[in-house]
Coordinates of C-alpha atoms in Angstrom, one line a residue:
M21 CA -50.2 38.9 -24.6
F22 CA -47.5 36.2 -24.1
K23 CA -43.8 36.3 -24.8
N24 CA -42.6 34.4 -27.8
Y25 CA -42.3 30.7 -27.1
T26 CA -41.2 28.6 -30.1
I27 CA -39.0 25.6 -29.3
N28 CA -39.1 24.0 -32.8
Q29 CA -37.5 27.0 -34.6
T30 CA -33.8 26.8 -35.3
T31 CA -31.8 29.5 -33.6
L32 CA -28.2 30.6 -33.9
P33 CA -25.9 29.1 -31.2
L34 CA -25.0 31.7 -28.6
D35 CA -22.2 31.7 -26.1
M36 CA -23.4 30.1 -22.9
E37 CA -21.2 32.3 -20.8
Q38 CA -23.6 35.2 -21.2
F39 CA -26.4 33.2 -19.4
I40 CA -24.2 32.7 -16.3
P41 CA -24.2 35.5 -13.6
E42 CA -20.8 37.1 -13.2
T43 CA -20.7 36.1 -9.5
D44 CA -21.4 32.4 -10.2
V45 CA -19.1 29.8 -8.7
A46 CA -18.4 28.5 -12.2
F47 CA -16.3 31.6 -12.9
A48 CA -14.4 31.1 -9.6
V49 CA -13.7 27.5 -10.7
N50 CA -12.6 28.6 -14.2
S51 CA -10.3 31.3 -12.8
L52 CA -8.6 29.0 -10.3
V53 CA -7.8 26.2 -12.8
E54 CA -6.6 28.6 -15.5
A55 CA -4.1 30.0 -13.0
I56 CA -2.4 26.7 -12.5
P57 CA 1.0 26.6 -14.3
P58 CA 0.8 24.8 -17.7
H59 CA 3.8 22.6 -17.1
L60 CA 1.9 20.7 -14.4
F61 CA -0.4 19.3 -17.1
D62 CA 2.4 17.9 -19.2
E63 CA 2.6 14.6 -17.3
L64 CA -0.9 13.8 -18.5
E65 CA 0.0 14.4 -22.2
H66 CA 0.7 11.4 -24.5
Q67 CA 1.6 11.2 -28.1
L68 CA 0.0 7.8 -28.8
G69 CA -3.7 7.0 -29.1
R70 CA -6.6 9.4 -29.6
P71 CA -6.3 13.0 -28.3
A72 CA -7.1 13.1 -24.6
Y73 CA -9.4 15.5 -22.8
H74 CA -7.5 18.4 -21.5
P75 CA -6.8 18.1 -17.7
K76 CA -8.0 21.7 -17.2
M77 CA -11.4 20.7 -18.4
M78 CA -11.5 17.6 -16.3
L79 CA -10.4 19.4 -13.2
K80 CA -13.0 22.1 -13.8
I81 CA -15.9 19.8 -14.1
L82 CA -14.9 17.8 -11.0
L83 CA -14.6 21.0 -8.9
Y84 CA -17.9 22.4 -10.1
A85 CA -19.6 19.0 -9.6
Y86 CA -18.3 18.9 -6.0
T87 CA -19.6 22.5 -5.4
Q88 CA -23.1 21.1 -6.3
R89 CA -22.8 18.1 -3.9
V90 CA -22.4 15.7 -6.8
F91 CA -19.7 13.0 -6.1
S92 CA -20.7 10.0 -8.2
G93 CA -19.0 9.6 -11.6
R94 CA -22.3 8.7 -13.3
K95 CA -24.1 11.7 -11.8
I96 CA -21.3 14.0 -12.9
E97 CA -21.7 12.5 -16.4
F98 CA -25.5 13.3 -16.2
L99 CA -24.7 16.8 -14.9
L100 CA -22.6 17.4 -18.0
D101 CA -25.6 16.9 -20.1
D102 CA -28.1 18.7 -17.8
S103 CA -26.3 21.9 -16.6
Y104 CA -25.3 24.6 -19.0
R105 CA -22.6 25.8 -16.5
M106 CA -21.0 22.3 -16.8
R107 CA -21.4 22.5 -20.6
W108 CA -19.6 25.8 -20.7
L109 CA -16.8 24.5 -18.4
A110 CA -16.5 21.3 -20.5
N111 CA -16.7 23.2 -23.9
H112 CA -19.7 21.0 -24.8
E113 CA -17.7 17.8 -24.5
Q114 CA -19.5 14.6 -23.3
V115 CA -17.2 12.7 -21.0
S116 CA -17.8 9.2 -19.8
Y117 CA -18.0 8.4 -16.1
R118 CA -15.2 5.9 -16.6
T119 CA -12.9 8.7 -17.9
I120 CA -14.0 11.0 -15.0
N121 CA -13.2 8.3 -12.4
R122 CA -9.8 7.5 -14.0
F123 CA -8.8 11.1 -13.9
R124 CA -10.0 11.5 -10.4
N125 CA -7.9 8.6 -9.2
H126 CA -4.8 9.7 -11.1
E127 CA -1.7 10.7 -9.0
T128 CA -1.2 13.8 -11.1
T129 CA -4.6 15.1 -9.9
A130 CA -3.3 15.2 -6.4
Q131 CA -0.4 17.4 -7.6
L132 CA -2.8 19.7 -9.4
L133 CA -5.0 20.0 -6.3
A134 CA -2.0 20.8 -4.1
E135 CA -0.9 23.6 -6.6
A136 CA -4.5 24.9 -6.6
F137 CA -4.4 25.3 -2.8
V138 CA -1.2 27.2 -3.1
L139 CA -2.6 29.5 -5.7
F140 CA -5.8 30.0 -3.8
R141 CA -4.0 31.0 -0.6
R142 CA -1.7 33.4 -2.6
Q143 CA -4.8 35.0 -4.1
L144 CA -6.4 35.4 -0.7
I145 CA -3.3 37.1 0.7
T146 CA -3.0 39.4 -2.4
N147 CA -6.7 40.5 -2.1
Q148 CA -6.3 41.0 1.7
V149 CA -9.0 38.5 2.4
I150 CA -6.7 36.9 5.0
D151 CA -3.8 38.5 6.9
N152 CA -1.5 35.5 7.1
E153 CA -1.0 36.1 10.8
A154 CA -2.1 32.7 12.1
I155 CA -3.4 29.3 11.0
F156 CA -6.1 27.5 12.9
I157 CA -5.7 23.7 12.9
D158 CA -8.3 21.0 13.8
G159 CA -9.2 17.5 12.8
T160 CA -12.2 15.2 12.2
K161 CA -12.6 11.5 11.5
I162 CA -14.4 10.6 8.2
E163 CA -15.5 7.1 7.3
A164 CA -13.7 5.4 4.5
D165 CA -15.3 3.7 1.5
A166 CA -14.8 0.2 3.0
N167 CA -16.7 -2.6 4.5
K168 CA -17.1 -2.0 8.3
F169 CA -16.7 -5.8 8.9
S170 CA -13.5 -6.2 6.9
F171 CA -11.3 -5.6 9.9
V172 CA -7.9 -7.1 10.6
W173 CA -6.5 -6.6 14.2
R174 CA -2.7 -6.6 14.9
K175 CA -3.0 -8.6 18.1
A176 CA -5.1 -11.3 16.5
A177 CA -2.9 -11.6 13.4
T178 CA 0.2 -11.7 15.7
R179 CA -1.3 -14.5 17.8
Y180 CA -2.3 -16.6 14.7
E181 CA 1.1 -16.1 13.1
R182 CA 2.8 -17.3 16.3
A183 CA 0.6 -20.4 16.4
L184 CA 1.5 -21.1 12.7
D185 CA 5.2 -20.7 13.4
E186 CA 5.0 -23.3 16.1
K187 CA 3.3 -25.7 13.7
S188 CA 5.7 -25.0 10.9
E189 CA 8.7 -25.5 13.3
A190 CA 7.4 -28.8 14.4
F191 CA 6.7 -29.8 10.8
Y192 CA 10.2 -28.8 9.8
Q193 CA 11.8 -30.8 12.6
T194 CA 9.9 -33.9 11.6
L195 CA 11.1 -33.7 8.0
Y196 CA 14.6 -32.9 9.1
Q197 CA 14.8 -35.9 11.5
E198 CA 13.4 -38.2 8.7
E199 CA 16.1 -36.8 6.5
I200 CA 13.6 -35.7 3.9
L201 CA 14.9 -32.1 4.1
P202 CA 18.4 -30.6 4.6
C203 CA 19.1 -27.9 7.1
L204 CA 17.2 -24.8 5.8
K205 CA 17.1 -22.6 8.9
E206 CA 19.8 -19.9 9.5
E207 CA 22.0 -20.1 12.5
G208 CA 20.3 -18.6 15.6
Q209 CA 16.8 -18.7 14.0
S210 CA 14.5 -20.0 16.7
D211 CA 11.1 -19.0 15.4
G212 CA 9.1 -20.7 12.6
L213 CA 9.9 -20.8 8.9
S214 CA 9.5 -17.7 6.7
S215 CA 7.5 -17.9 3.4
D216 CA 10.7 -18.2 1.4
Q217 CA 11.8 -21.1 3.5
L218 CA 8.4 -22.8 3.1
E219 CA 8.6 -22.4 -0.6
E220 CA 12.0 -24.1 -0.5
V221 CA 10.5 -26.9 1.6
A222 CA 7.8 -27.3 -1.1
H223 CA 10.5 -27.4 -3.9
H224 CA 12.4 -30.2 -2.0
L225 CA 9.2 -32.2 -1.5
E226 CA 8.3 -31.8 -5.2
A227 CA 11.8 -33.0 -6.1
E228 CA 11.5 -36.0 -3.8
L229 CA 8.1 -36.8 -5.2
H230 CA 9.4 -36.6 -8.7
E231 CA 12.3 -38.9 -7.9
T232 CA 9.9 -41.4 -6.2
N233 CA 7.6 -41.4 -9.2
T234 CA 10.6 -42.1 -11.5
Q235 CA 11.7 -45.0 -9.2
L236 CA 8.2 -46.4 -9.2
A237 CA 8.0 -46.4 -12.9
Q238 CA 11.3 -48.3 -13.2
E239 CA 10.7 -50.8 -10.3
Q240 CA 9.5 -54.3 -11.2
S241 CA 9.2 -55.8 -7.8
P242 CA 5.7 -55.6 -6.3
K243 CA 7.0 -55.4 -2.7
K244 CA 9.3 -52.4 -3.5
Q245 CA 6.5 -50.8 -5.5
S246 CA 4.3 -51.0 -2.5
Q247 CA 7.0 -49.3 -0.4
L248 CA 7.5 -46.6 -2.9
K249 CA 3.8 -45.9 -3.1
R250 CA 3.6 -45.5 0.7
K251 CA 6.5 -43.2 0.5
R252 CA 4.8 -41.2 -2.3
R253 CA 1.7 -40.9 -0.2
V254 CA 3.7 -39.4 2.7
Y255 CA 5.4 -36.9 0.3
K256 CA 2.0 -35.9 -1.2
K257 CA 0.6 -35.4 2.3
Y258 CA 3.5 -33.2 3.3
L259 CA 3.5 -31.2 0.1
R260 CA -0.3 -30.6 0.3
Q261 CA 0.2 -29.5 3.9
V262 CA 2.8 -26.9 2.9
Q263 CA 1.1 -25.7 -0.3
A264 CA -2.5 -25.6 0.9
D265 CA -2.0 -24.5 4.5
Y266 CA 1.4 -23.3 5.8
L267 CA 2.6 -21.3 2.8
P268 CA -0.5 -19.2 2.0
R269 CA -1.2 -18.5 5.6
K270 CA 2.4 -17.3 6.2
Q271 CA 2.3 -15.2 3.1
K272 CA -0.9 -13.6 4.3
Y273 CA 0.5 -12.8 7.8
E274 CA 3.6 -11.3 6.3
R275 CA 1.5 -9.1 4.0
Y276 CA -0.5 -8.1 7.1
R277 CA 2.7 -7.0 8.9
R278 CA 3.7 -4.9 6.0
L279 CA 0.3 -3.3 5.9
F280 CA 0.1 -2.6 9.6
Q281 CA 3.2 -0.4 9.7
E282 CA 2.6 1.5 13.0
R283 CA -1.2 0.9 13.1
N284 CA -3.1 -1.7 15.1
S285 CA -5.8 -2.4 12.5
F286 CA -6.7 -2.0 8.8
S287 CA -9.5 -2.8 6.5
K288 CA -9.3 -5.5 3.9
T289 CA -11.3 -3.5 1.3
D290 CA -9.2 -0.3 1.9
T291 CA -5.9 -1.3 3.4
D292 CA -4.9 2.3 4.1
A293 CA -7.9 2.9 6.3
T294 CA -7.7 2.4 10.1
F295 CA -10.5 1.4 12.4
M296 CA -11.6 4.3 14.6
R297 CA -14.4 5.4 16.8
M298 CA -16.5 7.9 14.9
K299 CA -18.3 10.9 16.3
D300 CA -21.6 9.7 14.7
D301 CA -22.2 6.7 16.9
Y302 CA -25.9 6.0 16.2
M303 CA -25.9 2.7 18.1
R304 CA -24.1 4.2 21.1
N305 CA -21.9 1.2 21.5
G306 CA -18.5 2.6 20.5
Q307 CA -18.5 0.8 17.2
L308 CA -15.3 1.0 15.3
K309 CA -15.4 1.9 11.6
P310 CA -12.7 2.2 9.0
G311 CA -11.7 5.8 8.4
Y312 CA -9.1 8.5 8.1
N313 CA -8.2 11.4 10.4
L314 CA -8.6 14.6 8.3
Q315 CA -6.4 17.6 9.4
I316 CA -7.0 21.0 8.0
A317 CA -5.5 24.5 8.5
T318 CA -7.8 27.5 8.0
E319 CA -7.9 31.2 8.2
N320 CA -11.1 33.3 7.9
Q321 CA -12.9 29.9 7.3
Y322 CA -10.9 29.3 4.1
I323 CA -9.1 25.9 4.0
L324 CA -5.4 26.6 3.2
A325 CA -4.1 23.0 3.6
Y326 CA -5.2 19.5 4.5
D327 CA -3.8 16.0 5.0
L328 CA -5.0 12.5 6.0
F329 CA -3.5 10.5 8.8
P330 CA -4.1 6.9 9.9
N331 CA -3.9 7.5 13.7
P332 CA -7.2 8.6 15.4
T333 CA -5.6 11.0 17.9
D334 CA -4.7 14.5 16.9
T335 CA -1.6 14.8 19.1
K336 CA 0.7 12.9 16.8
T337 CA -0.5 14.5 13.6
L338 CA 0.5 18.1 14.3
A339 CA 4.2 17.9 13.5
P340 CA 3.9 16.0 10.2
F341 CA 1.0 18.2 9.2
L342 CA 3.0 21.4 9.8
D343 CA 5.8 19.8 7.8
S344 CA 3.5 19.2 4.9
F345 CA 2.1 22.8 5.2
L346 CA 5.7 24.2 5.1
E347 CA 6.7 22.0 2.2
Q348 CA 3.6 23.0 0.2
H349 CA 3.5 26.8 0.9
K350 CA 7.2 27.4 1.8
E351 CA 6.2 29.5 4.8
L352 CA 4.3 29.4 8.1
P353 CA 2.5 32.2 9.9
E354 CA 3.7 33.4 13.2
Y355 CA 0.9 31.8 15.3
I356 CA -0.1 28.1 15.3
V357 CA -3.5 27.8 16.9
A358 CA -5.1 24.5 17.9
D359 CA -7.3 23.1 20.7
A360 CA -6.2 21.0 23.7
G361 CA -6.1 17.8 21.7
Y362 CA -2.8 19.0 20.3
G363 CA -1.2 20.2 23.5
S364 CA 1.8 18.1 24.4
E365 CA 5.4 18.7 25.3
Q366 CA 6.6 17.2 22.0
N367 CA 4.4 19.5 20.0
Y368 CA 5.3 22.6 22.0
M369 CA 9.0 21.8 21.7
Y370 CA 8.7 21.2 17.9
I371 CA 6.9 24.5 17.2
H372 CA 9.0 26.6 19.5
D373 CA 12.5 25.1 18.9
V374 CA 12.3 23.7 15.4
L375 CA 9.9 25.9 13.6
H376 CA 10.6 29.0 15.7
K377 CA 6.9 29.9 15.8
T378 CA 4.5 30.7 18.6
P379 CA 2.1 28.0 19.6
L380 CA -1.3 29.1 20.9
I381 CA -2.4 25.7 22.0
T382 CA -4.0 24.8 25.3
Y383 CA -3.4 21.5 27.1
S384 CA -5.8 18.9 28.6
T385 CA -5.7 20.3 32.2
Y386 CA -5.6 24.0 31.2
Y387 CA -9.2 24.9 32.3
K388 CA -9.0 22.6 35.3
E389 CA -5.9 24.3 36.6
S390 CA -7.5 27.8 36.2
K391 CA -10.4 26.9 38.6
K392 CA -10.4 28.1 42.2
K393 CA -10.9 24.6 43.6
N394 CA -7.7 23.4 42.0
K395 CA -5.7 26.4 43.0
E396 CA -6.7 26.0 46.7
N397 CA -6.2 22.2 46.8
P398 CA -3.3 21.7 49.2
F399 CA -2.6 18.2 47.8
N400 CA -2.0 19.5 44.3
V401 CA 1.7 19.3 43.7
E402 CA 1.6 22.6 41.8
N403 CA 0.6 24.3 45.1
W404 CA 3.4 22.9 47.2
R405 CA 6.0 25.2 48.5
Y406 CA 9.4 24.8 46.8
L407 CA 12.7 25.7 48.4
Q408 CA 15.1 26.4 45.6
E409 CA 18.3 26.4 47.7
Q410 CA 17.6 23.0 49.2
D411 CA 15.9 21.7 46.0
E412 CA 13.0 20.2 47.9
Y413 CA 9.3 20.6 48.3
I414 CA 7.3 20.9 51.5
C415 CA 4.2 18.6 51.6
P416 CA 0.9 19.5 53.2
A417 CA 2.0 17.7 56.4
K418 CA 5.0 20.2 56.6
R419 CA 7.5 17.4 55.8
P420 CA 10.4 17.9 53.3
V421 CA 10.3 16.0 50.0
P422 CA 14.0 16.2 48.9
F423 CA 15.5 15.6 45.4
K424 CA 16.4 12.0 44.9
G425 CA 17.6 11.6 41.3
Y426 CA 16.8 11.9 37.6
S427 CA 14.6 9.7 35.5
R428 CA 14.1 9.4 31.7
R429 CA 11.1 7.8 30.1
K430 CA 10.3 7.1 26.5
D431 CA 6.7 6.9 25.2
K432 CA 5.4 4.7 22.4
G433 CA 6.2 7.3 19.7
G434 CA 9.8 7.4 20.8
F435 CA 9.7 10.8 22.5
V436 CA 12.0 11.0 25.5
R437 CA 11.0 13.0 28.7
D438 CA 13.3 13.9 31.5
F439 CA 12.0 14.1 35.0
K440 CA 13.4 15.1 38.4
V441 CA 12.4 12.6 41.1
Y442 CA 11.5 13.9 44.6
E443 CA 10.7 11.4 47.4
C444 CA 9.4 12.0 50.9
E445 CA 11.8 10.7 53.6
D446 CA 9.1 9.0 55.7
C447 CA 5.3 8.8 55.0
R448 CA 4.5 6.5 57.9
A449 CA 2.1 7.8 60.5
C450 CA 1.3 10.7 58.3
P451 CA -2.2 12.0 59.2
V452 CA -3.0 13.0 55.6
R453 CA -1.4 10.0 53.8
S454 CA -4.7 8.7 52.4
Q455 CA -5.4 12.1 50.9
C456 CA -1.9 12.7 49.6
T457 CA -1.2 9.3 47.9
R458 CA -3.0 6.3 46.7
S459 CA -0.1 3.9 47.3
K460 CA -0.5 1.3 50.0
G461 CA 1.9 -0.2 52.5
T462 CA 5.2 1.4 53.2
Q463 CA 5.7 3.0 49.8
K464 CA 6.8 6.6 50.0
R465 CA 5.3 9.5 48.1
Q466 CA 7.2 10.4 45.0
L467 CA 7.0 13.4 42.7
L468 CA 8.0 13.4 39.0
V469 CA 8.7 16.9 38.0
N470 CA 9.1 17.7 34.3
N471 CA 10.5 21.2 34.2
S472 CA 10.4 21.4 30.4
W473 CA 6.6 20.7 30.4
R474 CA 6.1 23.2 33.2
Y475 CA 7.9 25.9 31.2
F476 CA 5.7 25.3 28.1
K477 CA 2.6 25.3 30.2
A478 CA 3.6 28.6 31.8
E479 CA 4.3 30.1 28.3
C480 CA 0.9 28.9 27.1
K481 CA -0.9 30.6 30.1
K482 CA 1.1 33.8 29.5
K483 CA 0.2 34.0 25.8
L484 CA -3.5 33.2 26.3
L485 CA -3.8 35.9 28.9
E486 CA -2.3 38.6 26.6
E487 CA -4.7 40.7 24.7
K488 CA -3.5 40.1 21.2
T489 CA -2.7 36.4 21.3
G490 CA -5.7 35.8 23.5
S491 CA -8.0 37.3 20.9
I492 CA -6.4 35.2 18.2
Y493 CA -7.0 32.0 20.1
R494 CA -10.6 33.0 20.8
R495 CA -11.1 33.1 17.0
R496 CA -10.3 29.4 16.7
K497 CA -13.8 28.1 17.6
V498 CA -15.4 30.3 15.0
D499 CA -12.8 29.8 12.3
V500 CA -11.9 26.2 11.9
E501 CA -14.8 24.3 13.5
P502 CA -17.5 25.7 11.3
V503 CA -15.7 24.4 8.3
F504 CA -16.4 20.8 9.3
G505 CA -20.0 21.7 9.8
H506 CA -20.2 23.1 6.2
L507 CA -18.4 20.1 4.9
K508 CA -20.7 17.6 6.4
A509 CA -24.0 19.5 6.5
H510 CA -24.0 21.8 3.6
L511 CA -21.8 19.8 1.2
A512 CA -23.1 16.4 2.5
F513 CA -19.6 14.9 2.5
H514 CA -20.0 12.2 5.2
R515 CA -17.7 9.5 3.9
F516 CA -15.1 9.1 1.2
H517 CA -16.0 8.0 -2.3
L518 CA -12.6 6.7 -3.4
R519 CA -10.4 4.0 -1.8
G520 CA -6.8 4.1 -0.8
K521 CA -5.0 7.1 0.8
Q522 CA -4.3 8.7 -2.6
G523 CA -7.9 8.4 -3.7
A524 CA -9.3 9.6 -0.4
T525 CA -6.8 12.6 -0.4
I526 CA -8.0 13.6 -3.9
D527 CA -11.6 13.1 -2.9
V528 CA -11.5 15.3 0.2
G529 CA -9.2 17.8 -1.5
L530 CA -11.9 18.4 -4.2
A531 CA -14.5 18.7 -1.5
L532 CA -12.5 21.2 0.5
M533 CA -11.6 23.3 -2.5
A534 CA -15.3 23.2 -3.4
L535 CA -16.1 24.7 0.0
N536 CA -13.5 27.4 -0.6
L537 CA -15.0 28.3 -4.0
R538 CA -18.5 28.4 -2.7
K539 CA -17.4 30.8 0.0
L540 CA -15.4 32.9 -2.4
G541 CA -18.4 33.0 -4.8
K542 CA -20.6 34.4 -2.0
Y543 CA -17.9 36.8 -1.0
M544 CA -17.7 38.1 -4.7
E545 CA -21.5 38.3 -4.9
R546 CA -21.7 40.3 -1.7
N547 CA -19.0 42.8 -2.9
V548 CA -20.8 43.2 -6.3
R549 CA -24.1 43.8 -4.5
I550 CA -22.6 46.4 -2.3
K551 CA -21.0 48.2 -5.3
T552 CA -23.9 48.0 -7.7
K553 CA -27.0 47.5 -5.7
T554 CA -28.4 48.4 -2.3
S555 CA -28.7 45.5 0.0
P556 CA -32.2 44.3 0.9
I557 CA -31.9 45.6 4.5
L558 CA -30.8 49.0 3.3
T559 CA -33.6 49.0 0.8
K560 CA -36.1 48.3 3.5
H561 CA -34.7 51.2 5.6
I562 CA -35.1 53.5 2.5
K563 CA -38.7 52.4 2.0
I564 CA -39.6 53.0 5.6
G565 CA -38.0 56.4 5.7
L566 CA -39.5 57.4 2.4
I567 CA -43.0 56.4 3.4
S568 CA -42.8 58.3 6.7
I569 CA -41.4 61.4 5.1
F570 CA -43.9 61.2 2.2
E571 CA -46.8 60.9 4.6
K572 CA -45.6 63.9 6.6
G573 CA -44.9 65.8 3.4
L574 CA -48.4 65.4 2.0
L575 CA -49.9 66.6 5.2
S576 CA -47.7 69.6 6.2
H577 CA -44.8 70.2 3.8
S578 CA -44.2 71.3 0.3
L579 CA -42.6 69.0 -2.3
F580 CA -39.3 70.9 -2.1
L581 CA -39.0 70.4 1.7
L582 CA -40.0 66.8 1.2
L583 CA -37.1 66.2 -1.2
L584 CA -34.7 68.0 1.1
R585 CA -35.7 65.9 4.0
F586 CA -35.3 62.6 2.0
N587 CA -31.9 63.8 0.9
E588 CA -30.9 64.4 4.5
Y589 CA -32.2 60.9 5.5
L590 CA -30.1 59.2 2.8
H591 CA -26.9 61.1 3.9
R592 CA -27.6 60.2 7.5
L593 CA -28.1 56.6 6.7
F594 CA -25.4 55.7 4.2
L595 CA -22.9 58.5 3.7
S596 CA -20.1 59.8 5.9
T597 CA -19.9 63.3 4.2
P598 CA -21.7 66.1 6.0
F599 CA -25.1 67.0 4.8
Q600 CA -25.4 69.8 2.2
P601 CA -28.9 71.1 1.7
C602 CA -28.3 72.3 -1.8
S603 CA -26.6 69.1 -3.1
L604 CA -29.8 67.7 -4.4
L605 CA -30.3 70.7 -6.7
G606 CA -26.7 70.7 -7.9

């Protein structure tokens, strides 16, 4: 006998929600989007034209598509027709891929995603999934949706612009001396002409050319006509040189300077992307590719916040990322946890003095300084004896290194460091000079001591050796780093699918929220299974125990003793209450 199978018979339409398991990720997507305040959708509402699709529906289908590793607009459109979960979320609407891509690139979508992360974190704290004690920060570089050969380098552009300025300056001086042009340069301007000044040069040449043509039309003398024609050819040559060469190139280089900002490169196809060395270097030649530096903050492997940065190093991203986290969530946990890539005096000072939080961040030489070889090295300055009253160090040759003065240095980012300078009085004829210093000749050994940096390093060591803060820091490698593995391996998100920083931010935001929803869906499924159904491992234990007891019972025990024994086994395996022999009989 077979079950009824008739596909040609008309049936009543049923609610598709009943076919979806209650622990499905589609319900997590629906609940999250429905919790977003309605006023955030008002910016997308218009009174003109045909009624638009509701932004809630669009955001739901995008989030669910990303949970299923579908990132293409056309494939999302196909999924709307193929998946009954997507049909339920879209209320049976058929949305074009163009509409999907327009909504995905809209600036309001970024605001909706930011609010979704705030609501998601609030929900995790309310349900005690996270304790809001610390955030774990890390970064990874992801390739942009740009041509890898579309690079523009700052040094090359600066060199080409300098050569153009020299040519335009010589060209201007020629026209000025021939009295074709008036004085156009400002007083004190020594470099080449700007694009505005070149446009003014072109206007003057056009006016001179127009006047020459007028004179040529009125002139009757062949000799003067010949002179005017030669003059017109010169003007045409100069005008063509400005309009076809100098002006467009100058405008291009000025646009490049605006796009560079503080970067050293950008891509022509995605001007917000910067060329970086990626971790996936298959050719092993250090190839540079356009990309973004993705920074995330997690707890219990849930992504709480994210941001994109153009600089490839993590050190300079920590302060602006914490500012964006604070602006978005209005609060920061007590502990900021990150790896040694974020350890710098500037970051320690910002977290400790400005944010008034506790940094649990190592520095680049933390593990090296903890080794026995480094601690016993007599030429390591940290091991030199310091005389506080005389304010001097004693070198390995037992010579004094007294205080000489103060020094202040500024790095490329503008951060100022203060140093105390100590200098040995005489390093000549020192038996250990070659081991103590690399300087040659008569140069004396100098020490640059940064007491602020030493203080933060000592605080870092102290916190990491404490039991509580040390255990929090040890959670970092199993909290934030697996998220990138899930993003790239499980979600197959290896590069961005939208261009520009806004598009890339929305794209990766959808992917990160999809990871959160997938993890939350598994968490809900596990809780439901514990409440309603014995897990497979426990079921296996029950079967093994039942078989062993049943075999023994058939051979040597009565059925009553068999049941009592099985009841005792269940209590011993699952329950914390003491065993009561008569509980089975009521």
